[in-house]
Short mmCIF file of N, CA and C in Angstrom, two decimals:
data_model
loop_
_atom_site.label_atom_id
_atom_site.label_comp_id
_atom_site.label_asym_id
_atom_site.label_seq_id
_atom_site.Cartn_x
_atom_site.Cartn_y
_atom_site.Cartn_z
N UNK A 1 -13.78 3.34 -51.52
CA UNK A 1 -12.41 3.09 -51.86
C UNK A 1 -11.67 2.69 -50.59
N UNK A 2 -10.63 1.64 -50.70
CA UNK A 2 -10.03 1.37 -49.63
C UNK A 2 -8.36 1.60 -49.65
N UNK A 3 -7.79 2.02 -49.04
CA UNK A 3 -6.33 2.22 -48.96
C UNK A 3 -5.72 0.76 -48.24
N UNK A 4 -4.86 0.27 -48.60
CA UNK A 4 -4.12 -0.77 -48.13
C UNK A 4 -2.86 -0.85 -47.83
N UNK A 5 -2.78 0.03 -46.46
CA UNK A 5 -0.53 0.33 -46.09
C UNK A 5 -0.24 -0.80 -45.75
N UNK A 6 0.85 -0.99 -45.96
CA UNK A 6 1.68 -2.10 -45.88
C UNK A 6 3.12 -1.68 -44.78
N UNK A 7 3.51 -2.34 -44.35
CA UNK A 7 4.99 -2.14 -43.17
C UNK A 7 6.08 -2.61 -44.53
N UNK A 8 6.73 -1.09 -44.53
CA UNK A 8 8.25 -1.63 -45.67
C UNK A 8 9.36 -2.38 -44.56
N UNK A 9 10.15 -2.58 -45.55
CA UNK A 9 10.68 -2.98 -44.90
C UNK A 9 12.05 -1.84 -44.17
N UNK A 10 12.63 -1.97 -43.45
CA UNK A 10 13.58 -0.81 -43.15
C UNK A 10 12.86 0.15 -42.25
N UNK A 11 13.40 1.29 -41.71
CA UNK A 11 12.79 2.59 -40.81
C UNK A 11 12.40 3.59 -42.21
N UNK A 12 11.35 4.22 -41.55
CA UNK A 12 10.88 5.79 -42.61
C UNK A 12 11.86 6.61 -42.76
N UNK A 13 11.68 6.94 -43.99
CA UNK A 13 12.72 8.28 -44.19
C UNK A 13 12.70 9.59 -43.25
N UNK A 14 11.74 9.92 -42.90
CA UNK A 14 11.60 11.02 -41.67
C UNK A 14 12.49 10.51 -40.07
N UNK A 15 12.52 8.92 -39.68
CA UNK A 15 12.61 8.32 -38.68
C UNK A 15 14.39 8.57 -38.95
N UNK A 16 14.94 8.16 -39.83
CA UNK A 16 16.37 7.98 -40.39
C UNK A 16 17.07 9.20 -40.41
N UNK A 17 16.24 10.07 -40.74
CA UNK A 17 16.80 11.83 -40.58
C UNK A 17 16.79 12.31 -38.88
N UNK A 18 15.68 11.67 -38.40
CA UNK A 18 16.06 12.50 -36.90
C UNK A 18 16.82 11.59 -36.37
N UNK A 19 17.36 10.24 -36.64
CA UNK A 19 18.42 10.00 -35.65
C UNK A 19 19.68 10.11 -36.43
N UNK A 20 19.25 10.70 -37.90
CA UNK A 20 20.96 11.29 -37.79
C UNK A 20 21.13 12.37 -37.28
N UNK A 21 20.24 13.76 -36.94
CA UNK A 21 20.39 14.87 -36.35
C UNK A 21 20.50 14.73 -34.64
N UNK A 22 19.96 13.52 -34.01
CA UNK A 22 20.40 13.41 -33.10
C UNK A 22 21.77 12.84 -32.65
N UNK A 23 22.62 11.96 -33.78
CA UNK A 23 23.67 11.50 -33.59
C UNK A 23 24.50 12.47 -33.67
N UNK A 24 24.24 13.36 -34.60
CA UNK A 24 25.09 14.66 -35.35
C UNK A 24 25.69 15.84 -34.25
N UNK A 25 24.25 15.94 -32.97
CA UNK A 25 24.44 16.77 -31.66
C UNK A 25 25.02 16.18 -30.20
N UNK A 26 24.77 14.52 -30.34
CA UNK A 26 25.36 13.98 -29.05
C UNK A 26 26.20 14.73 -28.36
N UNK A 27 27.26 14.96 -28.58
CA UNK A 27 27.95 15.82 -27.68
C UNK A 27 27.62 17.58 -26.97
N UNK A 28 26.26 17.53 -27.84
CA UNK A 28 25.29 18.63 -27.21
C UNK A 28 24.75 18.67 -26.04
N UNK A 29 24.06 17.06 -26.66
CA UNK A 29 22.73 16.35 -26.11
C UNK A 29 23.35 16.26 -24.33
N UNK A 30 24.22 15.35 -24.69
CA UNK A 30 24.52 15.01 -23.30
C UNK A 30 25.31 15.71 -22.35
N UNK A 31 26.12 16.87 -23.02
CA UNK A 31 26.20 18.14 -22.18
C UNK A 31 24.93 18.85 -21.33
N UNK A 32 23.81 18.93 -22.25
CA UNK A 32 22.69 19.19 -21.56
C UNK A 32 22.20 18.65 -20.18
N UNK A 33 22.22 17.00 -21.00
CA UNK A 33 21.72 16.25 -20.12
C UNK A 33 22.52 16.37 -18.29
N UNK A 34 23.85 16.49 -18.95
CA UNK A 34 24.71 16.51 -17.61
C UNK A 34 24.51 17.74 -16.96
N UNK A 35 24.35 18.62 -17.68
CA UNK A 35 24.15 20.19 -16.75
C UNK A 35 22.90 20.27 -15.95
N UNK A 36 21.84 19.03 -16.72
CA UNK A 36 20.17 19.01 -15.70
C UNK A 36 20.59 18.27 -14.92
N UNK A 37 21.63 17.17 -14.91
CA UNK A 37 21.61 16.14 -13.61
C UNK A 37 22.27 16.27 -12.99
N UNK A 38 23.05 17.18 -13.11
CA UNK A 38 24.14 17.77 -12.40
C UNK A 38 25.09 16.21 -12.03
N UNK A 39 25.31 16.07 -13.37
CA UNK A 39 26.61 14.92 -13.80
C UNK A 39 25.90 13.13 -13.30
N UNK A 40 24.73 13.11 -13.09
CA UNK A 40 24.06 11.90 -13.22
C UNK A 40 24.35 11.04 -14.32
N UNK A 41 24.05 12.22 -15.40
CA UNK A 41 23.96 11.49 -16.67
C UNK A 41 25.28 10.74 -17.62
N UNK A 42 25.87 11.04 -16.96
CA UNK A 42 27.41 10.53 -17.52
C UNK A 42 27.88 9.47 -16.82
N UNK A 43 27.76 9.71 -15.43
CA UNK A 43 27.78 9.12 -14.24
C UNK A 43 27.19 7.69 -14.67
N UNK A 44 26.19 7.68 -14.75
CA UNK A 44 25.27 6.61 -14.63
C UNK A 44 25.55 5.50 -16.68
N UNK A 45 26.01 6.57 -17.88
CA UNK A 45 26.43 6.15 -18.44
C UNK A 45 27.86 5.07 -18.38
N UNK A 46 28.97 5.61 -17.42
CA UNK A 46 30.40 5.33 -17.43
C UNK A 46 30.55 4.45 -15.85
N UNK A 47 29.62 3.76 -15.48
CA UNK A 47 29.44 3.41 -14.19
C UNK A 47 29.47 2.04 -14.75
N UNK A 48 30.17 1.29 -13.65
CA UNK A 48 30.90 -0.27 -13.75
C UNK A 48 29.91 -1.44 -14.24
N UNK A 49 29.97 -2.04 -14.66
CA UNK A 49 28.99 -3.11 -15.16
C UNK A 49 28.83 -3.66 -14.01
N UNK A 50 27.28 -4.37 -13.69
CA UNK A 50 27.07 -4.89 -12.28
C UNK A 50 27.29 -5.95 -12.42
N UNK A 51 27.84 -7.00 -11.21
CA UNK A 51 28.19 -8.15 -11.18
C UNK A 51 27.16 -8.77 -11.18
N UNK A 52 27.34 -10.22 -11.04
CA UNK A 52 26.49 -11.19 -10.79
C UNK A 52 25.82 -11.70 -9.67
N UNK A 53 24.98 -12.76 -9.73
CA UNK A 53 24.21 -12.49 -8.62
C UNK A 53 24.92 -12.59 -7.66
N UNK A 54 24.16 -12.10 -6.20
CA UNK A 54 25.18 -12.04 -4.58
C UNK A 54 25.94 -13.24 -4.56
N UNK A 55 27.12 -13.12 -3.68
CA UNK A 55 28.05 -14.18 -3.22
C UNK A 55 26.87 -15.28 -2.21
N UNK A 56 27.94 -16.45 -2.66
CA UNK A 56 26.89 -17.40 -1.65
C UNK A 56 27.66 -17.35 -0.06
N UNK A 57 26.68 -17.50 0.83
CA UNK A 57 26.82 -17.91 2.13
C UNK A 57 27.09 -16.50 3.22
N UNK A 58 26.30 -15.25 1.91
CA UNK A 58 25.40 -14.13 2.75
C UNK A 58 24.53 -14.62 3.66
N UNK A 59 24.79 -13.46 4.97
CA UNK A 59 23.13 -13.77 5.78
C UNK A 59 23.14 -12.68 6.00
N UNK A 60 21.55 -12.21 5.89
CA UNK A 60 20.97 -11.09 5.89
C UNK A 60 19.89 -10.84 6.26
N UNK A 61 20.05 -10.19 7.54
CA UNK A 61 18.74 -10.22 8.48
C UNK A 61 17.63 -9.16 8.35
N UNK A 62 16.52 -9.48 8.84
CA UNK A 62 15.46 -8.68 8.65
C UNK A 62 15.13 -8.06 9.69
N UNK A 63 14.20 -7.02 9.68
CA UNK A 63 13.72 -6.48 11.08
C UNK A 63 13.18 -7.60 12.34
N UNK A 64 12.27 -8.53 11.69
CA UNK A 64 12.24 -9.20 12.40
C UNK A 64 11.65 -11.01 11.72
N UNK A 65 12.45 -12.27 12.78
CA UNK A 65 11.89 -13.36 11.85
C UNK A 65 10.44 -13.62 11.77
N UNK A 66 9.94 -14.49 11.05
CA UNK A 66 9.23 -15.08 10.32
C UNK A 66 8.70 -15.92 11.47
N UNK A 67 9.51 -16.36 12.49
CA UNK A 67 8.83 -17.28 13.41
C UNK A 67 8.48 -16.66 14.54
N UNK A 68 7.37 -16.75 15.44
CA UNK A 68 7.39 -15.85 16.40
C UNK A 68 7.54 -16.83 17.88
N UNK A 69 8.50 -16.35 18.49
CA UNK A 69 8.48 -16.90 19.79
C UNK A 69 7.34 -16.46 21.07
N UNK A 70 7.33 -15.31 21.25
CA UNK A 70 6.21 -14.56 21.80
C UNK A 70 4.91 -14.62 21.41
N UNK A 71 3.71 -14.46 22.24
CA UNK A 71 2.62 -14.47 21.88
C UNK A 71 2.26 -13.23 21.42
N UNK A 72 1.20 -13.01 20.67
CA UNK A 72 0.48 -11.53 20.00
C UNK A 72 -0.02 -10.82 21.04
N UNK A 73 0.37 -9.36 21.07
CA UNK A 73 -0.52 -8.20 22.79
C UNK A 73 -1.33 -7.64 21.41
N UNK A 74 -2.42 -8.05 21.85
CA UNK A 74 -3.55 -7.45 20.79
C UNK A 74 -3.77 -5.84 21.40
N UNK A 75 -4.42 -4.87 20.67
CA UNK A 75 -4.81 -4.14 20.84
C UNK A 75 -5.74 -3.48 19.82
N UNK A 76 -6.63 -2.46 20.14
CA UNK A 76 -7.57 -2.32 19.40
C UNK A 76 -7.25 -1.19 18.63
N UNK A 77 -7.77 -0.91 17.67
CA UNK A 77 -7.15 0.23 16.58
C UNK A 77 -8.01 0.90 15.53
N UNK A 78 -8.35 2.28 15.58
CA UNK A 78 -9.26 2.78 14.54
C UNK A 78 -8.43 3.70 13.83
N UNK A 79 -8.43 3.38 12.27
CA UNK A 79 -7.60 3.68 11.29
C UNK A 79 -8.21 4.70 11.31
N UNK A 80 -7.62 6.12 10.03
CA UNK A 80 -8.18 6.84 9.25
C UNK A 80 -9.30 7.08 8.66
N UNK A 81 -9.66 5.92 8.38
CA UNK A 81 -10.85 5.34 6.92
C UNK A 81 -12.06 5.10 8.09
N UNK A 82 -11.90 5.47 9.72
CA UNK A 82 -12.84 4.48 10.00
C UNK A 82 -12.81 3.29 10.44
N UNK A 83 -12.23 2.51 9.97
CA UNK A 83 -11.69 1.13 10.04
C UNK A 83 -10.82 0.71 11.58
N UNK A 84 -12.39 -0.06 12.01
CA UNK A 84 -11.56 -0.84 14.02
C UNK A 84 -11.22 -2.03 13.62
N UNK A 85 -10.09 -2.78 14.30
CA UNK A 85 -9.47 -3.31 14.08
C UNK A 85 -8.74 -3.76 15.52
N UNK A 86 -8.22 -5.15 14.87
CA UNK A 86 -7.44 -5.73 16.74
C UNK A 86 -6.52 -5.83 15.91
N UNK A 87 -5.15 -5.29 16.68
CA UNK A 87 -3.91 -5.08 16.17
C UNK A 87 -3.10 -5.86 17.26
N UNK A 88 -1.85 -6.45 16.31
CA UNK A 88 -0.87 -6.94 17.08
C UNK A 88 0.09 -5.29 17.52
N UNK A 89 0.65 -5.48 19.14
CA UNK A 89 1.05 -4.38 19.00
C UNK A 89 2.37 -4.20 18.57
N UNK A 90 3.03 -5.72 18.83
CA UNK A 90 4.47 -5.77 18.10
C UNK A 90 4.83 -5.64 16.84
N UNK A 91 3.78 -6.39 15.77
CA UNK A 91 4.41 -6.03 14.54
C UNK A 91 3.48 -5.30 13.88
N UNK A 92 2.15 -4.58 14.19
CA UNK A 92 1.75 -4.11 13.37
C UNK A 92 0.57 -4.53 12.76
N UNK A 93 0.45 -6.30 12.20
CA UNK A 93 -0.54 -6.41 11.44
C UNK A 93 -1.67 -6.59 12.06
N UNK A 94 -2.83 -6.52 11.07
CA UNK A 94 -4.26 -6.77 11.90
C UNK A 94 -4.45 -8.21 11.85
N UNK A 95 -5.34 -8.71 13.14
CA UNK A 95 -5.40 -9.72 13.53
C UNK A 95 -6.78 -10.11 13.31
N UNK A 96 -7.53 -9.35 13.44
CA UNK A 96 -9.24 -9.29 12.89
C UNK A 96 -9.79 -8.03 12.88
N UNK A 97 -10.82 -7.74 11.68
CA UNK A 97 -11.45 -6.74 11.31
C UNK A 97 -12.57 -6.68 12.39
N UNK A 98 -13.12 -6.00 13.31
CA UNK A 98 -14.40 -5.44 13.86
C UNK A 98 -15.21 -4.43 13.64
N UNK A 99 -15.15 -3.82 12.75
CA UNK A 99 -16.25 -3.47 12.22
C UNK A 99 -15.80 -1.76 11.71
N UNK A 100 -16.90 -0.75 11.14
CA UNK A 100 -16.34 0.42 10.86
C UNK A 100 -16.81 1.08 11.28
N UNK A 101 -16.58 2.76 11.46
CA UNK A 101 -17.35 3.75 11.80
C UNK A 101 -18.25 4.43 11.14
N UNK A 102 -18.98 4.71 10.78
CA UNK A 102 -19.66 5.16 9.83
C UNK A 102 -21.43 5.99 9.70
N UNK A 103 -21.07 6.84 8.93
CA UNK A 103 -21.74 8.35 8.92
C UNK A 103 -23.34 7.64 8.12
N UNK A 104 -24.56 7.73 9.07
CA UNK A 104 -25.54 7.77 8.28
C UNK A 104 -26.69 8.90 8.85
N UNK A 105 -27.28 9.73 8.05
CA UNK A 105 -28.23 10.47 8.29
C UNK A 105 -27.95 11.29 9.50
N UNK A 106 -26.35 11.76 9.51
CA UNK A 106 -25.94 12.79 9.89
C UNK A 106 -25.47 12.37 11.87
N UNK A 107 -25.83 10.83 11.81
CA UNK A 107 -25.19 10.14 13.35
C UNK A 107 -24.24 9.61 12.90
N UNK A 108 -23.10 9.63 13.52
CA UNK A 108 -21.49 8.51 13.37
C UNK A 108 -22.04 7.11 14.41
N UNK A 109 -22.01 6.14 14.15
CA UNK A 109 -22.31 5.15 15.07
C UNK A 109 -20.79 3.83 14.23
N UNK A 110 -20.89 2.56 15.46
CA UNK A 110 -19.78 1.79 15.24
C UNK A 110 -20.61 0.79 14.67
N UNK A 111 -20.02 0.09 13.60
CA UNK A 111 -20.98 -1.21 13.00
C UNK A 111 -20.15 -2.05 12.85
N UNK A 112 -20.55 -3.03 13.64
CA UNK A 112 -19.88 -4.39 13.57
C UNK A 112 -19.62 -4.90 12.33
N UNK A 113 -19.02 -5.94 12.39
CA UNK A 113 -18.74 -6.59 10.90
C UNK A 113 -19.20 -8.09 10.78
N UNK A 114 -20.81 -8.08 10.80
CA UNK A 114 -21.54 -9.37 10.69
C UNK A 114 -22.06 -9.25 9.28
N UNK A 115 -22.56 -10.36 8.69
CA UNK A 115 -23.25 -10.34 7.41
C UNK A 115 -24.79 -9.29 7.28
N UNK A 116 -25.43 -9.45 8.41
CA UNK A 116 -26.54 -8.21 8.63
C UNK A 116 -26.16 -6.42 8.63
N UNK A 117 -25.12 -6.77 8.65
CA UNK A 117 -24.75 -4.87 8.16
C UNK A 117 -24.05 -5.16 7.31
N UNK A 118 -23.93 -5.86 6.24
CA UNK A 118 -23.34 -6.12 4.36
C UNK A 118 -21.69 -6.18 4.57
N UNK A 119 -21.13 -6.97 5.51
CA UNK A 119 -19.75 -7.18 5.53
C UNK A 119 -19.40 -8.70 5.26
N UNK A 120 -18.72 -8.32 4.11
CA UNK A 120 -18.46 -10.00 3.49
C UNK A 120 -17.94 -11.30 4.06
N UNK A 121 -16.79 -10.23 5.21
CA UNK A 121 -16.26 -11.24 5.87
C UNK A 121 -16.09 -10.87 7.46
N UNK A 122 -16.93 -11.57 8.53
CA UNK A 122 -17.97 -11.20 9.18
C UNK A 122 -16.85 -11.49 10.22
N UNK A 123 -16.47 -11.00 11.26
CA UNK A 123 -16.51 -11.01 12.63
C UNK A 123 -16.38 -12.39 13.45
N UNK A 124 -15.29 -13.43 14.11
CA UNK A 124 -15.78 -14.59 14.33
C UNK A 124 -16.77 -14.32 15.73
N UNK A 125 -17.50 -15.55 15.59
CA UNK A 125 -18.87 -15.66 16.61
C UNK A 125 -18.33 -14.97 17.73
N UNK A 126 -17.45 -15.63 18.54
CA UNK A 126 -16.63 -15.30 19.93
C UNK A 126 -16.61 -13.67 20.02
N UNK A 127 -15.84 -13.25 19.15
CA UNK A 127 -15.77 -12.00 19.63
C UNK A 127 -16.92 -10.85 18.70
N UNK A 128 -17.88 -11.28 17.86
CA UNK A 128 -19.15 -10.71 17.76
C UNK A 128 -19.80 -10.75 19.49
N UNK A 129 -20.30 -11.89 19.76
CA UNK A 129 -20.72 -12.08 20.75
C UNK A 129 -20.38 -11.46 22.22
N UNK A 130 -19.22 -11.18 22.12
CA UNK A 130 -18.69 -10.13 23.23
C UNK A 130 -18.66 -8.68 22.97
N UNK A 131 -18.72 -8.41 21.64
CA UNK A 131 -19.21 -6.86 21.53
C UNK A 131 -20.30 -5.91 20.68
N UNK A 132 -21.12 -7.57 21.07
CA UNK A 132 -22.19 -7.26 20.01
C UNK A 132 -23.37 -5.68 20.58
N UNK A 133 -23.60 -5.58 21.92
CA UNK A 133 -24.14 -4.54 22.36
C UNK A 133 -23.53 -2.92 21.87
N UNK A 134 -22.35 -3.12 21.05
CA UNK A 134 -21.52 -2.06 20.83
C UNK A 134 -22.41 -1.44 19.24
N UNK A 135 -22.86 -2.56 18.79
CA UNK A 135 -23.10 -2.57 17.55
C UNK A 135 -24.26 -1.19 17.30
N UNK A 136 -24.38 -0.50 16.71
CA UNK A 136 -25.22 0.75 16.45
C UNK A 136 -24.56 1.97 17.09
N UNK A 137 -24.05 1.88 18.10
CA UNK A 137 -23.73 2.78 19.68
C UNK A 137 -23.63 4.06 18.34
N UNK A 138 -23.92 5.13 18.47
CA UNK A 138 -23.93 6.65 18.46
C UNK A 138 -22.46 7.08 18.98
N UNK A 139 -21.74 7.57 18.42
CA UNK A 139 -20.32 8.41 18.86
C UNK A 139 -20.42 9.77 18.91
N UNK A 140 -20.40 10.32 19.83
CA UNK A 140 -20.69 12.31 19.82
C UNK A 140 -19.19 12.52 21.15
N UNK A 141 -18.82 13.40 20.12
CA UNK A 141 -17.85 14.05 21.14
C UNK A 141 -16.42 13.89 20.87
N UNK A 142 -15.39 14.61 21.29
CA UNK A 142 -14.10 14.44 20.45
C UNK A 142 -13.22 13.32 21.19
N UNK A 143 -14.06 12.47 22.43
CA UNK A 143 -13.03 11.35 22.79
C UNK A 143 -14.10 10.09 22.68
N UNK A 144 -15.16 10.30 21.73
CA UNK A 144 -15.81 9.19 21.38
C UNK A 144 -14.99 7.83 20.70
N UNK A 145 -13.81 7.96 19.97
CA UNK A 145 -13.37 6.82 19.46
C UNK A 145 -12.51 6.16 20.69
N UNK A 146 -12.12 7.07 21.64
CA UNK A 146 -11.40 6.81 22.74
C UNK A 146 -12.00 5.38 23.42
N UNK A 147 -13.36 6.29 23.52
CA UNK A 147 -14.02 5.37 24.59
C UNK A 147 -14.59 4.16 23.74
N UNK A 148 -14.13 4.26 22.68
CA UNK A 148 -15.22 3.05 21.88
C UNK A 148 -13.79 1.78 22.34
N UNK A 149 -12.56 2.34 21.71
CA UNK A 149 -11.30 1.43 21.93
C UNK A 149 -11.38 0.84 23.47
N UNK A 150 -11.80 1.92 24.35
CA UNK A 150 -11.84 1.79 25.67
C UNK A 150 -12.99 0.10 25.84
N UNK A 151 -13.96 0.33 25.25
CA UNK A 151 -15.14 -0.21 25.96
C UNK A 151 -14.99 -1.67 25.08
N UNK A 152 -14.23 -1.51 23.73
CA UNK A 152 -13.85 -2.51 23.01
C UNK A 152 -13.03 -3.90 23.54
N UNK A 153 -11.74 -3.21 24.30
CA UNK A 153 -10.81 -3.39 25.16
C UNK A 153 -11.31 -3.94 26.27
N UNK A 154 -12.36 -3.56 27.03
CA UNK A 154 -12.97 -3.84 28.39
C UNK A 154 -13.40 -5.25 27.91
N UNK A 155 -14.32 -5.51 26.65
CA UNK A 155 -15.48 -7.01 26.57
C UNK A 155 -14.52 -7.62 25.58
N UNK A 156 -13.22 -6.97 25.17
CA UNK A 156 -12.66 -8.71 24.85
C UNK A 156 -11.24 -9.06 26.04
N UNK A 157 -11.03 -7.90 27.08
CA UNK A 157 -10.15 -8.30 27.99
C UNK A 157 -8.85 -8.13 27.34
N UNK A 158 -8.62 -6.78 27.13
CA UNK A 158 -7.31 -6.78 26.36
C UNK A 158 -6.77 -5.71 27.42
#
């Protein structure tokens, strides 16, 4: 046997009863509401209609432009995750990925970021080639990332 509902037309009779019991308490409702928001809720009801978009011939500056006059002071950088990295030191972003730190069979060693250790997007030649002896190195000790930034720093001359 198959049942076949259909959408009436209009709201359900159950749907029609709770928003008359909610219309019926409004002045409950939103007493409530105002006593949890401690007057948000009214506030934010009876608050001015917002205008239109900004006035023209705003200027509004940013931390910093878009164009850079200065050159990039690279520096080298090991995230949280592991993750070395040559960092601009002025604004922040990374400038190229070098590779990660990473835990196998109980040694931390640094792994470059060439296609031979499964990194998609590999290291350019130049600066593989200048820190390629780094590649495997073993880290023991609590100023091991120190010296990795250190020795990183030394073979690209930063």
């Amino acid at each position: 046997m198959i049942d076949i509902v259909s959408k009436r037309s209009g709201p359900r009779p159950e749907d029609e009863r709770a928003r008359k019991v909610i219309e019926a308490n409004r002045p409950v409702i939103d007493k409530l509401a105002d006593h949890l928001t401690n007057g948000a809720w009214s506030a934010r009801r009876n608050a001015p209609a917002k205008t239109g978009p900004e006035p023209e011939g705003l200027i509004i500056h940013t931390a910093r432009a878009t164009a850079r006059s200065e050159p990039p002071r690279p520096f080298v950088r090991i995230a949280v995750n592991g993750r070395v990295s040559l960092v601009d030191l002025d604004t922040g972003r990374q400038m190229h990925h070098l590779g990660d730190i990473r835990r196998r069979d109980g040694i931390t060693s640094f792994r470059l970021a060439t296609r031979e250790n499964g990194f998609f997007s590999p290291v350019e030649p130049e600066i593989a080639e200048a820190i390629a002896d780094l590649d495997g190195q073993a880290l023991e000790g609590p100023e091991a990332e120190r010296g990795l930034t250190e020795a990183i720093g030394a073979r690209l001359r930063l």
